[in-house]
Amino acid sequence: MNSNDNRLCSGVDMGIIADKIGEIDRQIKKAIISKSSNNSSEFRKIDIMEKGGKYQISKYTQKQVFHENISENELKEKIESLVLENGFRQLNVWTDEHEHIFLLSKKGELSVKKRLLKAEEVVKTESLHNRQKNYIISEGQQVQPLVDMGVFTREGKVVKSMYDKFRQINRFLEILDDEIEGNKSESLNVIDFGCGKSYLTFVVYYYLTEIKKIKANIIGLDLKADVIKKCNQAAEKYGYENLHFELGDINGYKAPFDVDMVITLHAYDTATDYALYNAVTWNAKMIFSVPCCQHELNQKIKSDELSLLSRYGIIKERFAALSTDAIRANLLEYAGYKTQLLEFIDFAHTPKNILIRAVKRPVSPKGSRQKALDEVDRFMKEFNTDQTLYNLFKEAGYME
């Protein structure tokens, strides 16, 4: 293909895409498959990223993302099958120097273009397949809380043994940033439930105030008096005037301001449910929750028809944990939030790797809200159980 290539093919066989990809004379760095013509398609977008000679495929539904790794030899055939199976009409492929654009019209006409990348676009593409270059907080930044926590050296280098923690922090900030970027708020009031030693609370404050230039008021809440004392001392040391820590229980906590964002990381078992319930009652715009130790359903679920899922201890434990978070996500959908369950960090580092991200919708269709609740009701009936967040909603009269 030359730089002015723009061909239209009538009644095109989609297999031609594989042939055109075969003409690309440089290694593919990235590809995006989008614009499905099929309303029933499972995926709304598919990203493909080169990583160390292999490729990671990320398939996005409305609420989840599924990952798959393939070799370079499988790539072109895989791209063709993903386009065909999902009815997509657009494919963008990047190499080091060019972007190749494939567009399929409703009449089956294929347009193929090749565009030379600008210098700044080449840097951006490289940074996407090398996450180290694209961290929100990167090496060399002067972030004193990370030095005191042992994540950074005084020179701003990542301590080798703390690299997983460094990645975890940035992954959380990336998930926040997706929503903060489109929020356009000049100020945010934040509650962090179960803040613990609060390494992430300090980083979030730094991110909001220093990186995003947002006026942030953050309260960290925990049950340990010694932890609260040390955290307040640290906030004063760093000059974080609008970051405060309080001793208190998640259940029944009264916020001193209108809450925009609720964060809850590893709140034990049903403490997560009380945190989510509070967030809903406050009408918080954004909720970010990493649940922990979901024991409640494991002790309760029982099914005659699906007894296979509760016969083996380890299967029952994992099924109960996943079911708990699915119930929570559906109940947040019912409460008017757009809710996603996201991978927080790689499963290899911890099995507790699901993050619930919920963003308040301006308008939430009643039909979809009722469907979310009906799904929860059917689960409760099948497994002869109840669940804390469900019970809290019911007792508060939220169920219609």
GROMACS .gro file of C-alpha atoms in nm:
model
  400
    1MET     CA    1   0.000   0.000   0.000
    2ASN     CA    2   0.121   0.353  -0.070
    3SER     CA    3   0.045   0.660   0.141
    4ASN     CA    4  -0.245   0.760  -0.083
    5ASP     CA    5  -0.409   0.417  -0.093
    6ASN     CA    6  -0.789   0.447  -0.067
    7ARG     CA    7  -0.963   0.156  -0.234
    8LEU     CA    8  -1.332   0.072  -0.239
    9CYS     CA    9  -1.435  -0.289  -0.292
   10SER     CA   10  -1.796  -0.377  -0.363
   11GLY     CA   11  -1.936  -0.690  -0.196
   12VAL     CA   12  -1.603  -0.742  -0.025
   13ASP     CA   13  -1.501  -1.076   0.129
   14MET     CA   14  -1.387  -0.987   0.479
   15GLY     CA   15  -1.094  -1.226   0.433
   16ILE     CA   16  -0.933  -0.950   0.229
   17ILE     CA   17  -0.848  -0.778   0.558
   18ALA     CA   18  -0.605  -1.059   0.641
   19ASP     CA   19  -0.442  -1.012   0.299
   20LYS     CA   20  -0.411  -0.639   0.353
   21ILE     CA   21  -0.262  -0.690   0.699
   22GLY     CA   22  -0.014  -0.925   0.536
   23GLU     CA   23   0.107  -0.635   0.323
   24ILE     CA   24   0.214  -0.440   0.631
   25ASP     CA   25   0.593  -0.456   0.621
   26ARG     CA   26   0.662  -0.365   0.983
   27GLN     CA   27   0.577  -0.532   1.313
   28ILE     CA   28   0.229  -0.448   1.438
   29LYS     CA   29   0.247  -0.260   1.768
   30LYS     CA   30  -0.121  -0.207   1.835
   31ALA     CA   31  -0.466  -0.264   1.684
   32ILE     CA   32  -0.817  -0.151   1.774
   33ILE     CA   33  -1.129  -0.323   1.639
   34SER     CA   34  -1.446  -0.116   1.681
   35LYS     CA   35  -1.788  -0.002   1.554
   36SER     CA   36  -1.983  -0.327   1.559
   37SER     CA   37  -2.279  -0.337   1.320
   38ASN     CA   38  -2.439  -0.613   1.525
   39ASN     CA   39  -2.647  -0.490   1.821
   40SER     CA   40  -2.627  -0.834   1.981
   41SER     CA   41  -2.247  -0.842   1.965
   42GLU     CA   42  -2.093  -0.941   2.297
   43PHE     CA   43  -1.807  -0.692   2.266
   44ARG     CA   44  -1.816  -0.317   2.201
   45LYS     CA   45  -1.442  -0.284   2.134
   46ILE     CA   46  -1.132  -0.504   2.111
   47ASP     CA   47  -0.778  -0.378   2.177
   48ILE     CA   48  -0.464  -0.568   2.076
   49MET     CA   49  -0.126  -0.467   2.218
   50GLU     CA   50   0.223  -0.598   2.143
   51LYS     CA   51   0.410  -0.696   2.460
   52GLY     CA   52   0.755  -0.846   2.434
   53GLY     CA   53   0.700  -1.023   2.102
   54LYS     CA   54   0.356  -1.154   2.206
   55TYR     CA   55   0.016  -0.989   2.192
   56GLN     CA   56  -0.246  -0.923   2.460
   57ILE     CA   57  -0.607  -0.905   2.342
   58SER     CA   58  -0.852  -0.706   2.559
   59LYS     CA   59  -1.220  -0.760   2.471
   60TYR     CA   60  -1.454  -0.503   2.626
   61THR     CA   61  -1.820  -0.560   2.705
   62GLN     CA   62  -2.034  -0.286   2.862
   63LYS     CA   63  -1.924  -0.390   3.211
   64GLN     CA   64  -1.617  -0.614   3.186
   65VAL     CA   65  -1.294  -0.676   3.001
   66PHE     CA   66  -1.162  -1.022   2.902
   67HIS     CA   67  -0.795  -1.084   2.829
   68GLU     CA   68  -0.625  -1.333   2.599
   69ASN     CA   69  -0.260  -1.376   2.500
   70ILE     CA   70  -0.148  -1.499   2.156
   71SER     CA   71   0.176  -1.536   1.961
   72GLU     CA   72   0.283  -1.320   1.668
   73ASN     CA   73   0.217  -1.609   1.429
   74GLU     CA   74  -0.150  -1.619   1.534
   75LEU     CA   75  -0.208  -1.245   1.510
   76LYS     CA   76  -0.333  -1.184   1.156
   77GLU     CA   77  -0.568  -1.482   1.151
   78LYS     CA   78  -0.697  -1.383   1.496
   79ILE     CA   79  -0.772  -1.026   1.386
   80GLU     CA   80  -0.968  -1.153   1.087
   81SER     CA   81  -1.177  -1.390   1.303
   82LEU     CA   82  -1.249  -1.121   1.565
   83VAL     CA   83  -1.374  -0.883   1.295
   84LEU     CA   84  -1.589  -1.151   1.129
   85GLU     CA   85  -1.740  -1.302   1.444
   86ASN     CA   86  -1.843  -0.968   1.595
   87GLY     CA   87  -1.951  -0.776   1.286
   88PHE     CA   88  -1.707  -0.487   1.336
   89ARG     CA   89  -1.673  -0.221   1.067
   90GLN     CA   90  -1.349  -0.049   1.166
   91LEU     CA   91  -0.995  -0.172   1.222
   92ASN     CA   92  -0.699   0.053   1.307
   93VAL     CA   93  -0.350  -0.098   1.300
   94TRP     CA   94  -0.032   0.083   1.414
   95THR     CA   95   0.331   0.009   1.334
   96ASP     CA   96   0.629   0.222   1.440
   97GLU     CA   97   0.571   0.472   1.160
   98HIS     CA   98   0.221   0.429   1.016
   99GLU     CA   99  -0.146   0.388   1.103
  100HIS     CA  100  -0.345   0.158   0.872
  101ILE     CA  101  -0.721   0.221   0.870
  102PHE     CA  102  -0.979  -0.030   0.745
  103LEU     CA  103  -1.340   0.091   0.714
  104LEU     CA  104  -1.629  -0.126   0.595
  105SER     CA  105  -1.944   0.057   0.483
  106LYS     CA  106  -2.298  -0.072   0.532
  107LYS     CA  107  -2.298  -0.164   0.162
  108GLY     CA  108  -1.996  -0.388   0.210
  109GLU     CA  109  -1.742  -0.151   0.057
  110LEU     CA  110  -1.396  -0.161   0.211
  111SER     CA  111  -1.187   0.154   0.239
  112VAL     CA  112  -0.817   0.107   0.319
  113LYS     CA  113  -0.592   0.399   0.414
  114LYS     CA  114  -0.232   0.434   0.530
  115ARG     CA  115  -0.126   0.739   0.731
  116LEU     CA  116   0.223   0.849   0.833
  117LEU     CA  117   0.236   0.912   1.208
  118LYS     CA  118   0.353   1.243   1.347
  119ALA     CA  119   0.649   1.239   1.586
  120GLU     CA  120   0.432   1.292   1.894
  121GLU     CA  121   0.201   1.008   1.788
  122VAL     CA  122   0.493   0.768   1.758
  123VAL     CA  123   0.591   0.843   2.118
  124LYS     CA  124   0.231   0.790   2.231
  125THR     CA  125   0.203   0.456   2.053
  126GLU     CA  126   0.529   0.336   2.204
  127SER     CA  127   0.416   0.438   2.550
  128LEU     CA  128   0.096   0.236   2.514
  129HIS     CA  129   0.283  -0.090   2.468
  130ASN     CA  130   0.537  -0.002   2.733
  131ARG     CA  131   0.333   0.084   3.042
  132GLN     CA  132   0.639   0.195   3.237
  133LYS     CA  133   0.650   0.509   3.018
  134ASN     CA  134   0.284   0.583   3.078
  135TYR     CA  135   0.246   0.563   3.457
  136ILE     CA  136   0.050   0.850   3.611
  137ILE     CA  137   0.312   0.864   3.885
  138SER     CA  138   0.646   0.768   3.738
  139GLU     CA  139   1.002   0.736   3.855
  140GLY     CA  140   1.170   1.069   3.918
  141GLN     CA  141   0.864   1.245   4.057
  142GLN     CA  142   0.907   1.385   4.407
  143VAL     CA  143   0.624   1.221   4.601
  144GLN     CA  144   0.729   1.228   4.966
  145PRO     CA  145   0.462   0.986   5.096
  146LEU     CA  146   0.595   0.719   4.857
  147VAL     CA  147   0.947   0.776   4.989
  148ASP     CA  148   0.830   0.738   5.350
  149MET     CA  149   0.635   0.425   5.257
  150GLY     CA  150   0.948   0.270   5.105
  151VAL     CA  151   0.811   0.261   4.749
  152PHE     CA  152   1.053   0.529   4.619
  153THR     CA  153   1.412   0.600   4.714
  154ARG     CA  154   1.501   0.958   4.803
  155GLU     CA  155   1.616   0.998   4.441
  156GLY     CA  156   1.269   0.900   4.315
  157LYS     CA  157   1.360   0.549   4.197
  158VAL     CA  158   1.126   0.257   4.258
  159VAL     CA  159   1.257   0.020   4.524
  160LYS     CA  160   1.290  -0.317   4.352
  161SER     CA  161   1.105  -0.513   4.620
  162MET     CA  162   0.817  -0.260   4.606
  163TYR     CA  163   0.760  -0.267   4.232
  164ASP     CA  164   0.432  -0.461   4.264
  165LYS     CA  165   0.305  -0.197   4.507
  166PHE     CA  166   0.416   0.076   4.264
  167ARG     CA  167   0.218  -0.092   3.983
  168GLN     CA  168  -0.084  -0.137   4.211
  169ILE     CA  169  -0.087   0.233   4.301
  170ASN     CA  170  -0.069   0.338   3.937
  171ARG     CA  171  -0.334   0.088   3.831
  172PHE     CA  172  -0.572   0.237   4.087
  173LEU     CA  173  -0.494   0.590   3.967
  174GLU     CA  174  -0.557   0.484   3.606
  175ILE     CA  175  -0.902   0.357   3.702
  176LEU     CA  176  -0.976   0.685   3.883
  177ASP     CA  177  -0.835   0.890   3.598
  178ASP     CA  178  -1.076   0.738   3.345
  179GLU     CA  179  -1.361   0.903   3.534
  180ILE     CA  180  -1.188   1.214   3.670
  181GLU     CA  181  -1.081   1.312   3.317
  182GLY     CA  182  -1.442   1.347   3.205
  183ASN     CA  183  -1.579   1.484   3.531
  184LYS     CA  184  -1.440   1.838   3.494
  185SER     CA  185  -1.497   1.914   3.863
  186GLU     CA  186  -1.293   2.191   4.025
  187SER     CA  187  -1.337   2.036   4.370
  188LEU     CA  188  -1.415   1.689   4.508
  189ASN     CA  189  -1.520   1.569   4.854
  190VAL     CA  190  -1.391   1.218   4.917
  191ILE     CA  191  -1.448   0.958   5.189
  192ASP     CA  192  -1.200   0.668   5.217
  193PHE     CA  193  -1.352   0.388   5.427
  194GLY     CA  194  -1.116   0.148   5.605
  195CYS     CA  195  -0.815   0.354   5.506
  196GLY     CA  196  -0.568   0.156   5.720
  197LYS     CA  197  -0.215   0.294   5.695
  198SER     CA  198  -0.348   0.508   5.410
  199TYR     CA  199  -0.063   0.487   5.161
  200LEU     CA  200  -0.321   0.506   4.885
  201THR     CA  201  -0.517   0.787   5.053
  202PHE     CA  202  -0.207   1.008   5.050
  203VAL     CA  203  -0.137   0.920   4.686
  204VAL     CA  204  -0.496   0.996   4.583
  205TYR     CA  205  -0.471   1.336   4.754
  206TYR     CA  206  -0.142   1.403   4.571
  207TYR     CA  207  -0.294   1.290   4.239
  208LEU     CA  208  -0.605   1.509   4.273
  209THR     CA  209  -0.434   1.823   4.403
  210GLU     CA  210  -0.092   1.816   4.234
  211ILE     CA  211  -0.155   1.632   3.908
  212LYS     CA  212  -0.520   1.714   3.830
  213LYS     CA  213  -0.516   2.053   4.010
  214ILE     CA  214  -0.848   1.978   4.181
  215LYS     CA  215  -0.934   2.113   4.524
  216ALA     CA  216  -0.981   1.791   4.721
  217ASN     CA  217  -1.125   1.740   5.068
  218ILE     CA  218  -1.053   1.385   5.184
  219ILE     CA  219  -1.145   1.208   5.506
  220GLY     CA  220  -0.992   0.871   5.584
  221LEU     CA  221  -1.187   0.654   5.827
  222ASP     CA  222  -1.057   0.360   6.032
  223LEU     CA  223  -1.113   0.178   6.363
  224LYS     CA  224  -0.751   0.186   6.484
  225ALA     CA  225  -0.668   0.491   6.697
  226ASP     CA  226  -0.290   0.459   6.659
  227VAL     CA  227  -0.321   0.444   6.281
  228ILE     CA  228  -0.543   0.753   6.272
  229LYS     CA  229  -0.298   0.946   6.490
  230LYS     CA  230   0.002   0.862   6.272
  231CYS     CA  231  -0.186   0.942   5.951
  232ASN     CA  232  -0.293   1.284   6.076
  233GLN     CA  233   0.065   1.356   6.177
  234ALA     CA  234   0.186   1.256   5.831
  235ALA     CA  235  -0.078   1.471   5.656
  236GLU     CA  236   0.042   1.770   5.862
  237LYS     CA  237   0.404   1.689   5.778
  238TYR     CA  238   0.330   1.688   5.403
  239GLY     CA  239   0.126   2.006   5.423
  240TYR     CA  240  -0.190   1.828   5.302
  241GLU     CA  241  -0.430   2.077   5.460
  242ASN     CA  242  -0.752   1.920   5.337
  243LEU     CA  243  -0.666   1.557   5.420
  244HIS     CA  244  -0.789   1.439   5.760
  245PHE     CA  245  -0.832   1.105   5.934
  246GLU     CA  246  -1.105   1.010   6.179
  247LEU     CA  247  -1.171   0.721   6.414
  248GLY     CA  248  -1.501   0.558   6.333
  249ASP     CA  249  -1.706   0.269   6.199
  250ILE     CA  250  -1.825   0.246   5.841
  251ASN     CA  251  -2.171   0.149   5.962
  252GLY     CA  252  -2.367   0.465   6.041
  253TYR     CA  253  -2.091   0.716   5.965
  254LYS     CA  254  -2.220   1.071   5.907
  255ALA     CA  255  -2.028   1.265   5.643
  256PRO     CA  256  -1.958   1.633   5.720
  257PHE     CA  257  -2.000   1.738   5.356
  258ASP     CA  258  -2.178   1.640   5.034
  259VAL     CA  259  -1.983   1.335   4.917
  260ASP     CA  260  -1.862   1.319   4.556
  261MET     CA  261  -1.644   1.009   4.576
  262VAL     CA  262  -1.627   0.703   4.801
  263ILE     CA  263  -1.321   0.478   4.813
  264THR     CA  264  -1.314   0.149   5.001
  265LEU     CA  265  -1.016  -0.081   4.966
  266HIS     CA  266  -1.015  -0.425   5.126
  267ALA     CA  267  -1.290  -0.347   5.375
  268TYR     CA  268  -1.345  -0.683   5.547
  269ASP     CA  269  -1.643  -0.894   5.434
  270THR     CA  270  -1.973  -0.709   5.488
  271ALA     CA  271  -1.795  -0.382   5.576
  272THR     CA  272  -1.779  -0.330   5.199
  273ASP     CA  273  -2.159  -0.353   5.185
  274TYR     CA  274  -2.202  -0.082   5.449
  275ALA     CA  275  -1.956   0.139   5.261
  276LEU     CA  276  -2.145   0.092   4.933
  277TYR     CA  277  -2.477   0.152   5.109
  278ASN     CA  278  -2.351   0.478   5.259
  279ALA     CA  279  -2.221   0.588   4.918
  280VAL     CA  280  -2.564   0.528   4.763
  281THR     CA  281  -2.751   0.710   5.042
  282TRP     CA  282  -2.517   1.008   4.998
  283ASN     CA  283  -2.580   1.003   4.623
  284ALA     CA  284  -2.203   0.991   4.563
  285LYS     CA  285  -2.107   1.054   4.201
  286MET     CA  286  -1.825   0.796   4.197
  287ILE     CA  287  -1.755   0.475   4.390
  288PHE     CA  288  -1.430   0.276   4.380
  289SER     CA  289  -1.428  -0.042   4.587
  290VAL     CA  290  -1.190  -0.338   4.614
  291PRO     CA  291  -1.377  -0.597   4.827
  292CYS     CA  292  -1.203  -0.836   5.063
  293CYS     CA  293  -1.274  -1.171   5.228
  294GLN     CA  294  -1.632  -1.224   5.108
  295HIS     CA  295  -1.731  -1.490   5.363
  296GLU     CA  296  -2.102  -1.413   5.399
  297LEU     CA  297  -2.241  -1.609   5.102
  298ASN     CA  298  -1.992  -1.891   5.154
  299GLN     CA  299  -2.165  -1.963   5.484
  300LYS     CA  300  -2.518  -1.934   5.344
  301ILE     CA  301  -2.555  -2.056   4.985
  302LYS     CA  302  -2.728  -2.386   4.925
  303SER     CA  303  -2.888  -2.514   4.606
  304ASP     CA  304  -3.055  -2.841   4.515
  305GLU     CA  305  -3.035  -2.782   4.139
  306LEU     CA  306  -2.681  -2.640   4.136
  307SER     CA  307  -2.526  -2.830   4.426
  308LEU     CA  308  -2.211  -2.886   4.217
  309LEU     CA  309  -2.108  -2.526   4.292
  310SER     CA  310  -2.116  -2.581   4.668
  311ARG     CA  311  -1.986  -2.940   4.689
  312TYR     CA  312  -1.614  -2.860   4.683
  313GLY     CA  313  -1.480  -2.616   4.941
  314ILE     CA  314  -1.244  -2.417   4.721
  315ILE     CA  315  -1.499  -2.393   4.438
  316LYS     CA  316  -1.770  -2.284   4.680
  317GLU     CA  317  -1.543  -2.018   4.830
  318ARG     CA  318  -1.449  -1.867   4.494
  319PHE     CA  319  -1.801  -1.891   4.354
  320ALA     CA  320  -1.939  -1.720   4.666
  321ALA     CA  321  -1.683  -1.440   4.642
  322LEU     CA  322  -1.751  -1.376   4.273
  323SER     CA  323  -2.126  -1.398   4.327
  324THR     CA  324  -2.105  -1.145   4.611
  325ASP     CA  325  -1.941  -0.888   4.386
  326ALA     CA  326  -2.184  -0.960   4.101
  327ILE     CA  327  -2.474  -0.897   4.341
  328ARG     CA  328  -2.314  -0.573   4.460
  329ALA     CA  329  -2.261  -0.457   4.101
  330ASN     CA  330  -2.622  -0.532   4.008
  331LEU     CA  331  -2.756  -0.354   4.315
  332LEU     CA  332  -2.550  -0.046   4.227
  333GLU     CA  333  -2.695  -0.063   3.874
  334TYR     CA  334  -3.040  -0.075   4.034
  335ALA     CA  335  -2.948   0.231   4.242
  336GLY     CA  336  -2.877   0.426   3.922
  337TYR     CA  337  -2.504   0.370   3.869
  338LYS     CA  338  -2.314   0.258   3.562
  339THR     CA  339  -2.113  -0.023   3.720
  340GLN     CA  340  -1.808  -0.214   3.602
  341LEU     CA  341  -1.606  -0.497   3.756
  342LEU     CA  342  -1.244  -0.439   3.659
  343GLU     CA  343  -0.918  -0.626   3.708
  344PHE     CA  344  -0.730  -0.426   3.969
  345ILE     CA  345  -0.392  -0.598   3.945
  346ASP     CA  346  -0.267  -0.922   3.791
  347PHE     CA  347  -0.416  -1.235   3.947
  348ALA     CA  348  -0.061  -1.364   3.997
  349HIS     CA  349  -0.003  -1.100   4.264
  350THR     CA  350  -0.326  -1.150   4.460
  351PRO     CA  351  -0.653  -1.342   4.414
  352LYS     CA  352  -0.840  -1.033   4.545
  353ASN     CA  353  -0.813  -0.855   4.215
  354ILE     CA  354  -1.161  -0.722   4.138
  355LEU     CA  355  -1.240  -0.352   4.164
  356ILE     CA  356  -1.598  -0.224   4.152
  357ARG     CA  357  -1.623   0.110   3.970
  358ALA     CA  358  -1.964   0.276   3.981
  359VAL     CA  359  -2.050   0.616   3.833
  360LYS     CA  360  -2.386   0.785   3.889
  361ARG     CA  361  -2.595   0.806   3.572
  362PRO     CA  362  -2.778   1.131   3.489
  363VAL     CA  363  -3.076   0.919   3.388
  364SER     CA  364  -3.108   0.545   3.444
  365PRO     CA  365  -3.367   0.349   3.238
  366LYS     CA  366  -3.620   0.187   3.470
  367GLY     CA  367  -3.628  -0.132   3.264
  368SER     CA  368  -3.254  -0.199   3.295
  369ARG     CA  369  -3.263  -0.115   3.666
  370GLN     CA  370  -3.545  -0.362   3.727
  371LYS     CA  371  -3.366  -0.630   3.526
  372ALA     CA  372  -3.059  -0.592   3.749
  373LEU     CA  373  -3.272  -0.637   4.061
  374ASP     CA  374  -3.463  -0.932   3.914
  375GLU     CA  375  -3.135  -1.111   3.847
  376VAL     CA  376  -3.036  -1.070   4.211
  377ASP     CA  377  -3.377  -1.194   4.328
  378ARG     CA  378  -3.346  -1.508   4.113
  379PHE     CA  379  -3.000  -1.576   4.254
  380MET     CA  380  -3.128  -1.540   4.611
  381LYS     CA  381  -3.411  -1.781   4.540
  382GLU     CA  382  -3.194  -2.040   4.367
  383PHE     CA  383  -2.931  -2.046   4.642
  384ASN     CA  384  -3.166  -1.996   4.939
  385THR     CA  385  -2.972  -1.699   5.068
  386ASP     CA  386  -2.970  -1.326   5.133
  387GLN     CA  387  -2.690  -1.068   5.126
  388THR     CA  388  -2.608  -0.764   5.340
  389LEU     CA  389  -2.623  -0.489   5.076
  390TYR     CA  390  -2.950  -0.637   4.946
  391ASN     CA  391  -3.092  -0.639   5.300
  392LEU     CA  392  -2.978  -0.280   5.363
  393PHE     CA  393  -3.151  -0.164   5.046
  394LYS     CA  394  -3.466  -0.355   5.138
  395GLU     CA  395  -3.478  -0.222   5.495
  396ALA     CA  396  -3.433   0.134   5.366
  397GLY     CA  397  -3.730   0.094   5.131
  398TYR     CA  398  -3.526   0.114   4.812
  399MET     CA  399  -3.692  -0.192   4.659
  400GLU     CA  400  -4.001  -0.101   4.460
   0.00000   0.00000   0.00000
